[in-house]
XYZ file of C-alpha atoms in Angstrom:
158
model
C 9.129 -51.979 83.217
C 9.285 -54.992 80.899
C 10.152 -55.033 77.173
C 6.520 -55.712 76.444
C 5.358 -52.800 78.582
C 7.794 -50.573 76.735
C 6.654 -51.693 73.295
C 3.046 -50.956 74.313
C 3.908 -47.474 75.788
C 5.856 -46.409 72.695
C 3.273 -47.778 70.291
C 0.546 -45.871 72.056
C 2.869 -42.839 72.054
C 3.236 -43.206 68.290
C -0.560 -43.508 67.830
C -0.371 -46.923 66.350
C -2.678 -49.858 66.915
C -1.411 -53.356 67.592
C -2.439 -54.488 64.118
C -0.650 -51.561 62.474
C 2.575 -52.323 64.278
C 2.200 -56.136 63.502
C 1.656 -55.482 59.824
C 4.606 -53.025 59.711
C 6.710 -55.920 61.027
C 5.560 -58.196 58.238
C 3.090 -60.369 60.192
C -0.024 -61.450 58.190
C -2.829 -58.923 58.755
C -5.034 -61.742 60.280
C -3.585 -62.180 63.694
C -0.988 -59.395 63.572
C -2.639 -57.616 66.578
C -2.766 -60.853 68.484
C 1.059 -61.366 67.923
C 1.726 -57.918 69.232
C -0.557 -58.339 72.199
C 1.422 -61.393 73.108
C 4.613 -59.316 73.101
C 3.031 -56.485 75.054
C 1.749 -58.800 77.812
C 5.084 -60.622 77.921
C 3.357 -63.912 76.981
C 6.003 -64.054 74.269
C 9.428 -62.376 74.233
C 10.751 -61.170 70.910
C 14.246 -62.189 69.900
C 16.774 -59.420 69.335
C 16.396 -59.334 65.553
C 12.658 -58.835 66.013
C 13.271 -56.234 68.786
C 15.454 -54.318 66.338
C 12.616 -54.405 63.643
C 10.046 -53.251 66.329
C 12.298 -50.335 67.224
C 12.601 -49.392 63.668
C 8.838 -49.611 63.119
C 8.286 -47.410 66.170
C 11.078 -45.100 65.095
C 13.005 -45.394 68.397
C 16.434 -46.336 69.269
C 16.746 -50.137 69.904
C 18.073 -49.301 73.357
C 14.688 -47.671 74.211
C 13.295 -51.249 74.329
C 16.027 -52.819 76.357
C 15.395 -53.583 80.048
C 18.111 -53.693 82.654
C 17.499 -55.643 85.796
C 15.786 -53.067 88.025
C 12.481 -54.649 88.900
C 13.281 -54.269 92.641
C 15.255 -51.862 94.777
C 17.916 -54.591 95.282
C 18.363 -55.146 91.554
C 18.569 -51.497 90.966
C 21.337 -51.253 93.700
C 23.312 -53.876 91.893
C 22.910 -51.898 88.643
C 24.082 -48.846 90.459
C 27.027 -50.771 91.785
C 27.908 -51.710 88.208
C 27.711 -48.094 87.147
C 30.014 -47.169 90.043
C 32.514 -49.710 88.816
C 32.246 -48.801 85.126
C 31.624 -45.063 85.078
C 32.782 -44.051 88.634
C 29.196 -43.189 89.697
C 29.452 -41.519 93.128
C 26.796 -41.153 95.811
C 26.323 -38.073 98.177
C 24.046 -37.105 100.799
C 22.665 -33.582 101.378
C 19.865 -32.755 103.895
C 18.846 -36.455 104.115
C 18.549 -36.983 100.321
C 20.774 -39.151 98.265
C 22.398 -37.721 95.163
C 24.207 -39.487 92.378
C 26.884 -37.950 90.134
C 29.625 -38.908 87.778
C 33.171 -37.418 87.769
C 33.890 -36.404 84.265
C 37.503 -36.250 85.088
C 37.758 -40.085 85.551
C 38.062 -41.003 81.810
C 36.876 -40.403 78.374
C 33.668 -42.654 78.853
C 32.686 -40.784 81.991
C 33.140 -37.472 80.307
C 30.883 -38.586 77.488
C 28.319 -39.950 79.924
C 28.420 -36.594 81.808
C 27.691 -34.676 78.588
C 24.709 -37.051 77.995
C 23.387 -36.481 81.420
C 23.742 -32.695 80.989
C 21.840 -32.929 77.721
C 19.116 -34.883 79.484
C 18.953 -32.229 82.135
C 18.604 -29.477 79.523
C 15.669 -31.241 77.865
C 14.113 -32.125 81.213
C 14.406 -28.494 82.346
C 12.666 -27.342 79.154
C 9.760 -29.701 79.897
C 9.595 -28.297 83.532
C 9.560 -24.775 82.233
C 6.825 -25.642 79.718
C 8.971 -24.959 76.719
C 8.295 -28.281 75.296
C 5.432 -30.823 75.585
C 5.570 -34.187 77.279
C 5.314 -35.723 73.783
C 8.358 -33.859 72.648
C 10.219 -34.873 75.694
C 9.277 -38.545 75.174
C 10.285 -38.328 71.575
C 13.756 -37.087 72.642
C 14.061 -39.906 75.191
C 12.767 -42.701 73.007
C 14.824 -41.806 70.128
C 18.059 -40.768 71.929
C 20.581 -40.221 70.517
C 18.866 -39.372 67.327
C 17.852 -35.965 68.509
C 20.769 -35.188 70.569
C 22.622 -32.132 69.560
C 25.768 -30.451 71.011
C 24.937 -28.546 74.235
C 25.547 -25.172 72.570
C 22.548 -25.846 70.271
C 19.584 -24.647 72.290
C 17.053 -26.001 69.885
C 17.689 -29.677 70.844
C 14.412 -31.161 69.528
C 14.426 -29.871 65.960
């Protein structure tokens, strides 16, 4: 998913029009929607300072708009290889399915990553059980770590 596709998806999730987002960013009202359309279609690519403003206007973490190189299975594999090098990502097989995991004993960064993944699982499980809506789940994802709470806090989204 491109940065433009992410901007569009989150803007729609927030219930904003292109014009509203453009005006919130300080673009002149006339043409504000056209400017946002250019970003959403990847005709133009916003600089990092503008991406930060877009994230603020959409009330999401700036990282929610970043895009790793995973547009193909091969690019994803090289991203996973980097995660193996940096975080000790390990791959296992069970009944013909591949599973990825981190070993929290490797170092402090991996322990923190493991805690983050477990928090994600908790929220994902709540979605699967129908305890939260898809919109609440997406709010958690797009704003992470803003709504992240320690795992002993069961009310992760308030």
